[in-house]
PDB file of C-alpha atoms in Angstrom:
ATOM      1  CA  UNK T   1       5.349  16.741   1.483  1.00 94.00           C
ATOM      2  CA  UNK T   2       3.611  14.112  -0.649  1.00 97.00           C
ATOM      3  CA  UNK T   3       1.615  11.230   0.765  1.00 97.00           C
ATOM      4  CA  UNK T   4       0.875   7.937  -0.989  1.00 98.00           C
ATOM      5  CA  UNK T   5      -1.480   5.052  -0.230  1.00 98.00           C
ATOM      6  CA  UNK T   6       0.502   1.828   0.029  1.00 97.00           C
ATOM      7  CA  UNK T   7      -0.641  -1.190  -2.001  1.00 96.00           C
ATOM      8  CA  UNK T   8      -2.382  -3.706   0.261  1.00 96.00           C
ATOM      9  CA  UNK T   9      -3.621  -6.936  -1.272  1.00 93.00           C
ATOM     10  CA  UNK T  10      -7.400  -7.240  -0.975  1.00 91.00           C
ATOM     11  CA  UNK T  11      -7.784  -3.757   0.512  1.00 95.00           C
ATOM     12  CA  UNK T  12      -6.678  -0.978  -1.835  1.00 97.00           C
ATOM     13  CA  UNK T  13      -8.699  -1.730  -4.947  1.00 97.00           C
ATOM     14  CA  UNK T  14     -10.553   0.954  -6.861  1.00 98.00           C
ATOM     15  CA  UNK T  15     -13.593   0.925  -4.542  1.00 98.00           C
ATOM     16  CA  UNK T  16     -11.450   1.971  -1.580  1.00 98.00           C
ATOM     17  CA  UNK T  17      -9.293   4.330  -3.648  1.00 98.00           C
ATOM     18  CA  UNK T  18     -12.385   6.208  -4.808  1.00 98.00           C
ATOM     19  CA  UNK T  19     -13.747   6.458  -1.279  1.00 98.00           C
ATOM     20  CA  UNK T  20     -10.484   8.047  -0.110  1.00 98.00           C
ATOM     21  CA  UNK T  21     -10.491  10.367  -3.117  1.00 98.00           C
ATOM     22  CA  UNK T  22     -14.070  11.487  -2.476  1.00 98.00           C
ATOM     23  CA  UNK T  23     -13.982  11.888   1.312  1.00 98.00           C
ATOM     24  CA  UNK T  24     -10.333  12.173   2.441  1.00 98.00           C
ATOM     25  CA  UNK T  25      -8.709  13.706  -0.602  1.00 97.00           C
ATOM     26  CA  UNK T  26      -5.210  14.162   0.810  1.00 97.00           C
ATOM     27  CA  UNK T  27      -3.489  11.311  -1.023  1.00 98.00           C
ATOM     28  CA  UNK T  28      -1.177  12.362  -3.852  1.00 98.00           C
ATOM     29  CA  UNK T  29      -0.617   8.951  -5.404  1.00 98.00           C
ATOM     30  CA  UNK T  30      -2.028   5.436  -5.208  1.00 98.00           C
ATOM     31  CA  UNK T  31      -0.539   2.043  -6.059  1.00 98.00           C
ATOM     32  CA  UNK T  32      -2.465  -1.019  -7.175  1.00 98.00           C
ATOM     33  CA  UNK T  33      -2.240  -4.241  -5.203  1.00 97.00           C
ATOM     34  CA  UNK T  34       0.445  -6.295  -6.898  1.00 97.00           C
ATOM     35  CA  UNK T  35      -0.285  -7.702 -10.347  1.00 97.00           C
ATOM     36  CA  UNK T  36       1.280 -11.135 -11.042  1.00 96.00           C
ATOM     37  CA  UNK T  37       3.334 -10.204 -14.094  1.00 95.00           C
ATOM     38  CA  UNK T  38       3.853 -13.820 -15.159  1.00 91.00           C
ATOM     39  CA  UNK T  39       0.181 -14.059 -16.138  1.00 91.00           C
ATOM     40  CA  UNK T  40      -2.028 -12.123 -18.522  1.00 94.00           C
ATOM     41  CA  UNK T  41      -4.192  -9.567 -16.778  1.00 96.00           C
ATOM     42  CA  UNK T  42      -7.581 -11.041 -15.942  1.00 96.00           C
ATOM     43  CA  UNK T  43     -10.931  -9.253 -15.964  1.00 96.00           C
ATOM     44  CA  UNK T  44     -10.683  -8.351 -12.273  1.00 95.00           C
ATOM     45  CA  UNK T  45      -7.304  -6.641 -12.720  1.00 97.00           C
ATOM     46  CA  UNK T  46      -8.445  -4.862 -15.875  1.00 97.00           C
ATOM     47  CA  UNK T  47     -11.479  -3.540 -14.000  1.00 97.00           C
ATOM     48  CA  UNK T  48      -9.265  -2.367 -11.150  1.00 98.00           C
ATOM     49  CA  UNK T  49      -6.904  -0.378 -13.391  1.00 98.00           C
ATOM     50  CA  UNK T  50      -9.561   0.920 -15.794  1.00 98.00           C
ATOM     51  CA  UNK T  51      -9.237   4.732 -15.867  1.00 98.00           C
ATOM     52  CA  UNK T  52     -13.037   4.947 -15.731  1.00 97.00           C
ATOM     53  CA  UNK T  53     -12.834   3.420 -12.242  1.00 98.00           C
ATOM     54  CA  UNK T  54      -9.999   5.721 -11.160  1.00 98.00           C
ATOM     55  CA  UNK T  55     -11.194   9.123 -12.286  1.00 97.00           C
ATOM     56  CA  UNK T  56      -9.061  11.931 -10.871  1.00 97.00           C
ATOM     57  CA  UNK T  57      -6.665   9.479  -9.210  1.00 97.00           C
ATOM     58  CA  UNK T  58      -2.938   9.209  -9.904  1.00 98.00           C
ATOM     59  CA  UNK T  59      -2.439   5.442 -10.002  1.00 98.00           C
ATOM     60  CA  UNK T  60       0.745   3.397 -10.419  1.00 98.00           C
ATOM     61  CA  UNK T  61       0.387  -0.320 -11.265  1.00 98.00           C
ATOM     62  CA  UNK T  62       2.586  -2.577  -9.150  1.00 98.00           C
ATOM     63  CA  UNK T  63       4.155  -5.714 -10.658  1.00 98.00           C
ATOM     64  CA  UNK T  64       5.074  -8.877  -8.806  1.00 97.00           C
ATOM     65  CA  UNK T  65       7.974 -10.422 -10.689  1.00 97.00           C
ATOM     66  CA  UNK T  66      11.722 -11.057 -10.675  1.00 97.00           C
ATOM     67  CA  UNK T  67      11.833 -11.619 -14.455  1.00 98.00           C
ATOM     68  CA  UNK T  68      12.590  -8.552 -16.556  1.00 98.00           C
ATOM     69  CA  UNK T  69      10.671  -9.732 -19.624  1.00 98.00           C
ATOM     70  CA  UNK T  70       7.545 -10.293 -17.502  1.00 98.00           C
ATOM     71  CA  UNK T  71       7.657  -6.682 -16.299  1.00 98.00           C
ATOM     72  CA  UNK T  72       8.204  -5.465 -19.861  1.00 97.00           C
ATOM     73  CA  UNK T  73       5.254  -7.530 -21.084  1.00 97.00           C
ATOM     74  CA  UNK T  74       3.013  -6.242 -18.298  1.00 98.00           C
ATOM     75  CA  UNK T  75       3.919  -2.715 -19.326  1.00 97.00           C
ATOM     76  CA  UNK T  76       2.795  -3.505 -22.895  1.00 97.00           C
ATOM     77  CA  UNK T  77      -0.562  -4.638 -21.535  1.00 97.00           C
ATOM     78  CA  UNK T  78      -0.912  -1.477 -19.445  1.00 98.00           C
ATOM     79  CA  UNK T  79      -0.049   1.074 -22.140  1.00 97.00           C
ATOM     80  CA  UNK T  80      -3.520   0.952 -23.783  1.00 97.00           C
ATOM     81  CA  UNK T  81      -4.999   1.945 -20.417  1.00 97.00           C
ATOM     82  CA  UNK T  82      -2.778   5.027 -20.285  1.00 97.00           C
ATOM     83  CA  UNK T  83      -0.142   3.807 -17.815  1.00 98.00           C
ATOM     84  CA  UNK T  84       3.553   4.427 -18.305  1.00 95.00           C
ATOM     85  CA  UNK T  85       5.345   3.830 -14.996  1.00 97.00           C
ATOM     86  CA  UNK T  86       5.471   0.456 -13.224  1.00 98.00           C
ATOM     87  CA  UNK T  87       6.355  -0.188  -9.596  1.00 98.00           C
ATOM     88  CA  UNK T  88       8.098  -3.499  -8.836  1.00 98.00           C
ATOM     89  CA  UNK T  89       7.283  -5.207  -5.543  1.00 98.00           C
ATOM     90  CA  UNK T  90      10.447  -6.352  -3.773  1.00 98.00           C
ATOM     91  CA  UNK T  91       8.965  -6.064  -0.306  1.00 96.00           C
ATOM     92  CA  UNK T  92       6.022  -8.435   0.110  1.00 96.00           C
ATOM     93  CA  UNK T  93       6.729 -10.750   3.098  1.00 96.00           C
ATOM     94  CA  UNK T  94       4.042 -13.368   2.319  1.00 95.00           C
ATOM     95  CA  UNK T  95       5.337 -16.923   2.553  1.00 95.00           C
ATOM     96  CA  UNK T  96       3.707 -18.007  -0.712  1.00 94.00           C
ATOM     97  CA  UNK T  97       5.435 -15.108  -2.468  1.00 96.00           C
ATOM     98  CA  UNK T  98       8.915 -15.372  -0.956  1.00 96.00           C
ATOM     99  CA  UNK T  99       9.036 -19.157  -1.495  1.00 96.00           C
ATOM    100  CA  UNK T 100       9.324 -18.304  -5.206  1.00 95.00           C
ATOM    101  CA  UNK T 101      12.049 -15.722  -4.466  1.00 96.00           C
ATOM    102  CA  UNK T 102       9.614 -12.960  -5.331  1.00 97.00           C
ATOM    103  CA  UNK T 103       8.753  -9.927  -3.242  1.00 97.00           C
ATOM    104  CA  UNK T 104      11.208  -9.700  -0.357  1.00 98.00           C
ATOM    105  CA  UNK T 105      12.306 -13.273  -1.127  1.00 97.00           C
ATOM    106  CA  UNK T 106      14.853 -12.044  -3.671  1.00 98.00           C
ATOM    107  CA  UNK T 107      16.590  -9.909  -1.033  1.00 98.00           C
ATOM    108  CA  UNK T 108      18.356 -13.027   0.242  1.00 97.00           C
ATOM    109  CA  UNK T 109      20.058 -13.326  -3.171  1.00 98.00           C
ATOM    110  CA  UNK T 110      21.854 -10.054  -3.990  1.00 98.00           C
ATOM    111  CA  UNK T 111      23.491 -11.364  -7.169  1.00 98.00           C
ATOM    112  CA  UNK T 112      20.115 -12.461  -8.516  1.00 98.00           C
ATOM    113  CA  UNK T 113      18.652  -9.068  -7.633  1.00 98.00           C
ATOM    114  CA  UNK T 114      21.503  -7.306  -9.410  1.00 98.00           C
ATOM    115  CA  UNK T 115      21.062  -9.415 -12.559  1.00 98.00           C
ATOM    116  CA  UNK T 116      17.300  -8.812 -12.574  1.00 98.00           C
ATOM    117  CA  UNK T 117      17.674  -5.047 -12.225  1.00 98.00           C
ATOM    118  CA  UNK T 118      20.463  -4.894 -14.796  1.00 98.00           C
ATOM    119  CA  UNK T 119      18.314  -6.602 -17.418  1.00 98.00           C
ATOM    120  CA  UNK T 120      15.180  -4.688 -16.442  1.00 98.00           C
ATOM    121  CA  UNK T 121      16.736  -1.224 -16.636  1.00 98.00           C
ATOM    122  CA  UNK T 122      18.565  -2.129 -19.844  1.00 98.00           C
ATOM    123  CA  UNK T 123      15.330  -3.126 -21.545  1.00 98.00           C
ATOM    124  CA  UNK T 124      12.771  -0.776 -19.994  1.00 98.00           C
ATOM    125  CA  UNK T 125      12.116   2.447 -21.877  1.00 96.00           C
ATOM    126  CA  UNK T 126       9.664   3.636 -19.209  1.00 98.00           C
ATOM    127  CA  UNK T 127      10.029   4.676 -15.541  1.00 98.00           C
ATOM    128  CA  UNK T 128      10.387   1.783 -13.107  1.00 98.00           C
ATOM    129  CA  UNK T 129      10.046   2.414  -9.377  1.00 98.00           C
ATOM    130  CA  UNK T 130      10.691  -0.121  -6.617  1.00 98.00           C
ATOM    131  CA  UNK T 131       9.271  -0.895  -3.190  1.00 98.00           C
ATOM    132  CA  UNK T 132      11.666  -2.847  -0.968  1.00 98.00           C
ATOM    133  CA  UNK T 133      12.415  -4.082   2.503  1.00 98.00           C
ATOM    134  CA  UNK T 134      15.911  -4.016   4.000  1.00 98.00           C
ATOM    135  CA  UNK T 135      16.608  -7.730   4.067  1.00 97.00           C
ATOM    136  CA  UNK T 136      15.232 -11.217   4.536  1.00 97.00           C
ATOM    137  CA  UNK T 137      16.090 -12.872   7.869  1.00 96.00           C
ATOM    138  CA  UNK T 138      18.107  -9.870   9.015  1.00 97.00           C
ATOM    139  CA  UNK T 139      19.551  -6.655   7.607  1.00 97.00           C
ATOM    140  CA  UNK T 140      23.189  -7.756   7.276  1.00 97.00           C
ATOM    141  CA  UNK T 141      22.920  -7.627   3.483  1.00 97.00           C
ATOM    142  CA  UNK T 142      21.323  -4.172   3.419  1.00 98.00           C
ATOM    143  CA  UNK T 143      24.598  -2.316   2.634  1.00 98.00           C
ATOM    144  CA  UNK T 144      25.058  -4.630  -0.372  1.00 98.00           C
ATOM    145  CA  UNK T 145      21.421  -4.253  -1.420  1.00 98.00           C
ATOM    146  CA  UNK T 146      21.477  -0.465  -1.238  1.00 98.00           C
ATOM    147  CA  UNK T 147      24.691  -0.407  -3.289  1.00 98.00           C
ATOM    148  CA  UNK T 148      22.861  -2.438  -5.943  1.00 98.00           C
ATOM    149  CA  UNK T 149      19.869  -0.094  -5.926  1.00 98.00           C
ATOM    150  CA  UNK T 150      22.157   2.935  -6.211  1.00 97.00           C
ATOM    151  CA  UNK T 151      23.546   1.602  -9.527  1.00 97.00           C
ATOM    152  CA  UNK T 152      20.280   1.853 -11.449  1.00 98.00           C
ATOM    153  CA  UNK T 153      18.009   4.693 -12.641  1.00 97.00           C
ATOM    154  CA  UNK T 154      15.197   3.810 -10.252  1.00 98.00           C
ATOM    155  CA  UNK T 155      12.583   6.536 -10.594  1.00 98.00           C
ATOM    156  CA  UNK T 156      11.471   6.158  -6.988  1.00 98.00           C
ATOM    157  CA  UNK T 157      12.702   3.825  -4.239  1.00 98.00           C
ATOM    158  CA  UNK T 158      10.271   3.192  -1.402  1.00 98.00           C
ATOM    159  CA  UNK T 159      11.994   1.685   1.621  1.00 98.00           C
ATOM    160  CA  UNK T 160      10.085  -0.142   4.342  1.00 97.00           C
ATOM    161  CA  UNK T 161      12.849  -0.584   6.944  1.00 97.00           C
ATOM    162  CA  UNK T 162      11.818  -4.010   8.153  1.00 97.00           C
ATOM    163  CA  UNK T 163      13.052  -7.413   7.004  1.00 97.00           C
ATOM    164  CA  UNK T 164      10.834 -10.196   5.665  1.00 97.00           C
ATOM    165  CA  UNK T 165      11.022 -12.064   8.967  1.00 96.00           C
ATOM    166  CA  UNK T 166       9.550  -9.029  10.786  1.00 96.00           C
ATOM    167  CA  UNK T 167       6.383  -9.026   8.678  1.00 95.00           C
ATOM    168  CA  UNK T 168       4.734  -5.971  10.304  1.00 93.00           C
ATOM    169  CA  UNK T 169       6.081  -6.472  13.823  1.00 93.00           C
ATOM    170  CA  UNK T 170       9.128  -5.031  15.577  1.00 92.00           C
ATOM    171  CA  UNK T 171      10.403  -1.492  15.256  1.00 91.00           C
ATOM    172  CA  UNK T 172      11.394  -0.154  11.830  1.00 93.00           C
ATOM    173  CA  UNK T 173      15.180  -0.070  11.456  1.00 95.00           C
ATOM    174  CA  UNK T 174      15.821   3.634  11.058  1.00 94.00           C
ATOM    175  CA  UNK T 175      19.590   3.182  10.744  1.00 96.00           C
ATOM    176  CA  UNK T 176      18.912   1.245   7.547  1.00 97.00           C
ATOM    177  CA  UNK T 177      16.768   4.051   6.188  1.00 97.00           C
ATOM    178  CA  UNK T 178      19.547   6.491   7.108  1.00 96.00           C
ATOM    179  CA  UNK T 179      21.924   4.431   4.981  1.00 97.00           C
ATOM    180  CA  UNK T 180      19.522   4.709   2.054  1.00 97.00           C
ATOM    181  CA  UNK T 181      19.451   8.474   2.530  1.00 96.00           C
ATOM    182  CA  UNK T 182      23.255   8.511   2.382  1.00 96.00           C
ATOM    183  CA  UNK T 183      23.665   6.232  -0.634  1.00 96.00           C
ATOM    184  CA  UNK T 184      20.773   7.091  -2.960  1.00 96.00           C
ATOM    185  CA  UNK T 185      21.431  10.014  -5.290  1.00 96.00           C
ATOM    186  CA  UNK T 186      18.389  12.323  -5.053  1.00 95.00           C
ATOM    187  CA  UNK T 187      19.113  13.696  -8.526  1.00 94.00           C
ATOM    188  CA  UNK T 188      18.544  10.217  -9.961  1.00 96.00           C
ATOM    189  CA  UNK T 189      16.148   8.512  -7.552  1.00 97.00           C
ATOM    190  CA  UNK T 190      13.447   9.891  -5.277  1.00 97.00           C
ATOM    191  CA  UNK T 191      13.433   8.199  -1.879  1.00 97.00           C
ATOM    192  CA  UNK T 192      10.126   7.410  -0.161  1.00 98.00           C
ATOM    193  CA  UNK T 193       9.635   6.180   3.411  1.00 97.00           C
ATOM    194  CA  UNK T 194       7.081   3.521   4.418  1.00 96.00           C
ATOM    195  CA  UNK T 195       6.398   1.964   7.825  1.00 92.00           C
ATOM    196  CA  UNK T 196       4.557   2.795  11.089  1.00 89.00           C
ATOM    197  CA  UNK T 197       3.888   6.451  10.258  1.00 88.00           C
ATOM    198  CA  UNK T 198       1.375   6.817  13.088  1.00 81.00           C
ATOM    199  CA  UNK T 199       4.059   6.224  15.676  1.00 68.00           C
ATOM    200  CA  UNK T 200       7.084   7.765  14.003  1.00 74.00           C
ATOM    201  CA  UNK T 201       6.112  10.716  11.799  1.00 87.00           C
ATOM    202  CA  UNK T 202       7.572  13.491  13.970  1.00 85.00           C
ATOM    203  CA  UNK T 203      10.710  11.499  14.740  1.00 86.00           C
ATOM    204  CA  UNK T 204      11.059  10.658  11.049  1.00 90.00           C
ATOM    205  CA  UNK T 205      10.802  14.243   9.850  1.00 91.00           C
ATOM    206  CA  UNK T 206      13.106  15.440  12.645  1.00 90.00           C
ATOM    207  CA  UNK T 207      15.761  12.871  11.709  1.00 90.00           C
ATOM    208  CA  UNK T 208      15.292  13.210   7.948  1.00 93.00           C
ATOM    209  CA  UNK T 209      14.119  16.771   7.205  1.00 92.00           C
ATOM    210  CA  UNK T 210      14.832  16.284   3.483  1.00 91.00           C
ATOM    211  CA  UNK T 211      12.401  13.388   3.080  1.00 93.00           C
ATOM    212  CA  UNK T 212       9.524  14.542   0.903  1.00 94.00           C
ATOM    213  CA  UNK T 213       7.545  11.361   0.179  1.00 97.00           C
ATOM    214  CA  UNK T 214       5.691   9.192   2.683  1.00 97.00           C
ATOM    215  CA  UNK T 215       3.783   5.993   1.888  1.00 97.00           C
ATOM    216  CA  UNK T 216       1.118   4.903   4.378  1.00 96.00           C
ATOM    217  CA  UNK T 217      -0.875   1.671   4.419  1.00 95.00           C
ATOM    218  CA  UNK T 218      -2.340   0.303   7.657  1.00 94.00           C
ATOM    219  CA  UNK T 219      -2.288   3.722   9.316  1.00 94.00           C
ATOM    220  CA  UNK T 220      -4.790   5.094   6.821  1.00 96.00           C
ATOM    221  CA  UNK T 221      -7.233   2.301   7.550  1.00 97.00           C
ATOM    222  CA  UNK T 222      -6.797   2.787  11.279  1.00 96.00           C
ATOM    223  CA  UNK T 223      -7.533   6.482  10.717  1.00 96.00           C
ATOM    224  CA  UNK T 224      -8.606   7.633   7.233  1.00 97.00           C
ATOM    225  CA  UNK T 225      -8.088  11.249   8.367  1.00 97.00           C
ATOM    226  CA  UNK T 226      -4.436  10.604   9.296  1.00 96.00           C
ATOM    227  CA  UNK T 227      -2.897  12.598   6.445  1.00 96.00           C
ATOM    228  CA  UNK T 228      -5.130  15.562   7.250  1.00 96.00           C
ATOM    229  CA  UNK T 229      -3.836  15.430  10.828  1.00 94.00           C
ATOM    230  CA  UNK T 230      -0.221  15.167   9.674  1.00 94.00           C
ATOM    231  CA  UNK T 231      -0.776  18.200   7.440  1.00 93.00           C
ATOM    232  CA  UNK T 232      -2.265  20.148  10.347  1.00 92.00           C
ATOM    233  CA  UNK T 233      -5.748  20.241   8.816  1.00 93.00           C
ATOM    234  CA  UNK T 234      -8.247  20.267  11.644  1.00 90.00           C
ATOM    235  CA  UNK T 235     -11.809  18.952  11.638  1.00 93.00           C
ATOM    236  CA  UNK T 236     -14.194  18.711  14.565  1.00 95.00           C
ATOM    237  CA  UNK T 237     -15.682  15.432  15.703  1.00 94.00           C
ATOM    238  CA  UNK T 238     -18.936  15.987  13.840  1.00 96.00           C
ATOM    239  CA  UNK T 239     -17.141  16.540  10.534  1.00 96.00           C
ATOM    240  CA  UNK T 240     -14.880  13.537  11.101  1.00 96.00           C
ATOM    241  CA  UNK T 241     -17.885  11.356  11.897  1.00 97.00           C
ATOM    242  CA  UNK T 242     -19.698  12.478   8.746  1.00 97.00           C
ATOM    243  CA  UNK T 243     -16.684  11.898   6.524  1.00 98.00           C
ATOM    244  CA  UNK T 244     -15.986   8.509   8.063  1.00 98.00           C
ATOM    245  CA  UNK T 245     -19.573   7.422   7.632  1.00 98.00           C
ATOM    246  CA  UNK T 246     -19.686   8.542   3.999  1.00 98.00           C
ATOM    247  CA  UNK T 247     -16.318   6.848   3.355  1.00 98.00           C
ATOM    248  CA  UNK T 248     -17.560   3.634   4.929  1.00 98.00           C
ATOM    249  CA  UNK T 249     -20.916   3.729   3.141  1.00 98.00           C
ATOM    250  CA  UNK T 250     -19.324   4.268  -0.269  1.00 98.00           C
ATOM    251  CA  UNK T 251     -17.019   1.290   0.231  1.00 98.00           C
ATOM    252  CA  UNK T 252     -19.870  -0.938   1.419  1.00 98.00           C
ATOM    253  CA  UNK T 253     -22.048   0.093  -1.527  1.00 97.00           C
ATOM    254  CA  UNK T 254     -19.181  -0.574  -3.918  1.00 97.00           C
ATOM    255  CA  UNK T 255     -18.493  -4.008  -2.465  1.00 97.00           C
ATOM    256  CA  UNK T 256     -22.171  -4.957  -2.632  1.00 96.00           C
ATOM    257  CA  UNK T 257     -22.190  -4.066  -6.327  1.00 95.00           C
ATOM    258  CA  UNK T 258     -18.981  -6.028  -7.058  1.00 94.00           C
ATOM    259  CA  UNK T 259     -19.517  -9.231  -5.104  1.00 93.00           C
ATOM    260  CA  UNK T 260     -22.238 -11.750  -5.836  1.00 87.00           C
ATOM    261  CA  UNK T 261     -23.213 -12.277  -2.201  1.00 88.00           C
ATOM    262  CA  UNK T 262     -23.513 -10.018   0.816  1.00 94.00           C
ATOM    263  CA  UNK T 263     -21.258 -12.281   2.898  1.00 94.00           C
ATOM    264  CA  UNK T 264     -18.320 -11.489   0.622  1.00 95.00           C
ATOM    265  CA  UNK T 265     -18.957  -7.771   1.044  1.00 96.00           C
ATOM    266  CA  UNK T 266     -19.235  -8.123   4.829  1.00 97.00           C
ATOM    267  CA  UNK T 267     -15.976 -10.094   4.913  1.00 96.00           C
ATOM    268  CA  UNK T 268     -14.176  -7.308   3.067  1.00 96.00           C
ATOM    269  CA  UNK T 269     -15.646  -4.693   5.412  1.00 97.00           C
ATOM    270  CA  UNK T 270     -14.404  -6.724   8.371  1.00 97.00           C
ATOM    271  CA  UNK T 271     -10.892  -6.447   6.938  1.00 97.00           C
ATOM    272  CA  UNK T 272     -11.230  -2.665   7.175  1.00 97.00           C
ATOM    273  CA  UNK T 273     -12.764  -2.729  10.647  1.00 98.00           C
ATOM    274  CA  UNK T 274      -9.811  -4.807  11.868  1.00 97.00           C
ATOM    275  CA  UNK T 275      -7.860  -1.555  11.613  1.00 96.00           C
ATOM    276  CA  UNK T 276     -10.571   1.107  12.013  1.00 97.00           C
ATOM    277  CA  UNK T 277     -12.393  -0.070  15.154  1.00 97.00           C
ATOM    278  CA  UNK T 278      -9.874   1.714  17.373  1.00 95.00           C
ATOM    279  CA  UNK T 279     -11.421   5.065  16.429  1.00 95.00           C
ATOM    280  CA  UNK T 280     -14.700   4.180  18.146  1.00 95.00           C
ATOM    281  CA  UNK T 281     -15.809   4.000  21.761  1.00 90.00           C
ATOM    282  CA  UNK T 282     -15.789   0.522  23.324  1.00 92.00           C
ATOM    283  CA  UNK T 283     -13.667  -0.458  20.358  1.00 95.00           C
ATOM    284  CA  UNK T 284     -12.919  -4.047  21.385  1.00 96.00           C
ATOM    285  CA  UNK T 285     -16.558  -4.744  22.141  1.00 96.00           C
ATOM    286  CA  UNK T 286     -17.539  -3.236  18.791  1.00 97.00           C
ATOM    287  CA  UNK T 287     -14.903  -5.297  16.981  1.00 97.00           C
ATOM    288  CA  UNK T 288     -16.179  -8.524  18.570  1.00 97.00           C
ATOM    289  CA  UNK T 289     -19.715  -7.731  17.405  1.00 97.00           C
ATOM    290  CA  UNK T 290     -18.573  -6.983  13.858  1.00 97.00           C
ATOM    291  CA  UNK T 291     -16.483 -10.160  13.679  1.00 96.00           C
ATOM    292  CA  UNK T 292     -19.473 -12.263  14.734  1.00 96.00           C
ATOM    293  CA  UNK T 293     -22.117 -10.745  12.439  1.00 94.00           C
ATOM    294  CA  UNK T 294     -23.157 -12.813   9.421  1.00 93.00           C
ATOM    295  CA  UNK T 295     -25.961 -10.888   7.722  1.00 96.00           C
ATOM    296  CA  UNK T 296     -26.052  -7.503   6.070  1.00 97.00           C
ATOM    297  CA  UNK T 297     -28.916  -6.324   8.287  1.00 96.00           C
ATOM    298  CA  UNK T 298     -26.980  -7.218  11.449  1.00 97.00           C
ATOM    299  CA  UNK T 299     -23.864  -5.562  10.085  1.00 97.00           C
ATOM    300  CA  UNK T 300     -25.692  -2.337   9.218  1.00 97.00           C
ATOM    301  CA  UNK T 301     -27.355  -2.243  12.629  1.00 97.00           C
ATOM    302  CA  UNK T 302     -24.045  -2.637  14.480  1.00 97.00           C
ATOM    303  CA  UNK T 303     -22.339  -0.007  12.351  1.00 97.00           C
ATOM    304  CA  UNK T 304     -25.221   2.443  12.677  1.00 97.00           C
ATOM    305  CA  UNK T 305     -25.036   2.224  16.464  1.00 96.00           C
ATOM    306  CA  UNK T 306     -21.261   2.654  16.329  1.00 96.00           C
ATOM    307  CA  UNK T 307     -21.513   5.861  14.327  1.00 96.00           C
ATOM    308  CA  UNK T 308     -24.370   7.153  16.519  1.00 95.00           C
ATOM    309  CA  UNK T 309     -22.076   6.750  19.532  1.00 92.00           C
ATOM    310  CA  UNK T 310     -18.968   8.137  17.808  1.00 92.00           C
TER     311      UNK T 310
END
């Protein structure tokens, strides 16, 4: 089984990807946070996709667009960096995204989706994969949406079985994923599952023994060793502590070198701790301390004590 790191805006840039690669090297493929395809790539995006900053990592750029020519143009910009495949984001639930009918916003308009994909796959001479949800307000249109997806040579279809309105709440709709398993031709399109792997992995593999690709996002920040556990790779508490600390320290060092001020680096680390604090003793107390800290010295002191007590 193959495991992928889901694209998470603000979290899965090259600093974090490298830390996973160096200390929890169980991820088969990574995706960039979405790139707005309507604009030229800026210096930050170019730095993030630079092969020098992704050594040894299989990375797929993800485009945010519902305009075929924008995706084609983004591909032209990416080719000099050695990228061929593009993943198109049709799943983002953010209000600022869906208000423009992008991300999961287009799922409320099946005819528009069909026209976009028809033009895209007619023009694209490179692999195009897609990440999608199963609807907008509800999943009533999912049978129509999956019929549309089944028409095109999608290289890989990642299905997060929630609707836009769910954001990341409520239980994934496994009946909708089952429909995708029924309708998608595995000889043409590889199907990948995404959503609440920590809670549902055994049930997922029991229900869908043929599924071979799993994408994980929040679960890997809640527990960077999650894939090792799912693969049955054991490590004692001392080894886990050492790997976690090295993973954390590499990310912090990377952020301090990227951002102009330490507060920006601390803010980004807090985003990670919002998920990861549950691994530590007195986790809620620890999380409150981390949220309140404002200086790098205070942050390092709190984290040092947390790892000492791990």
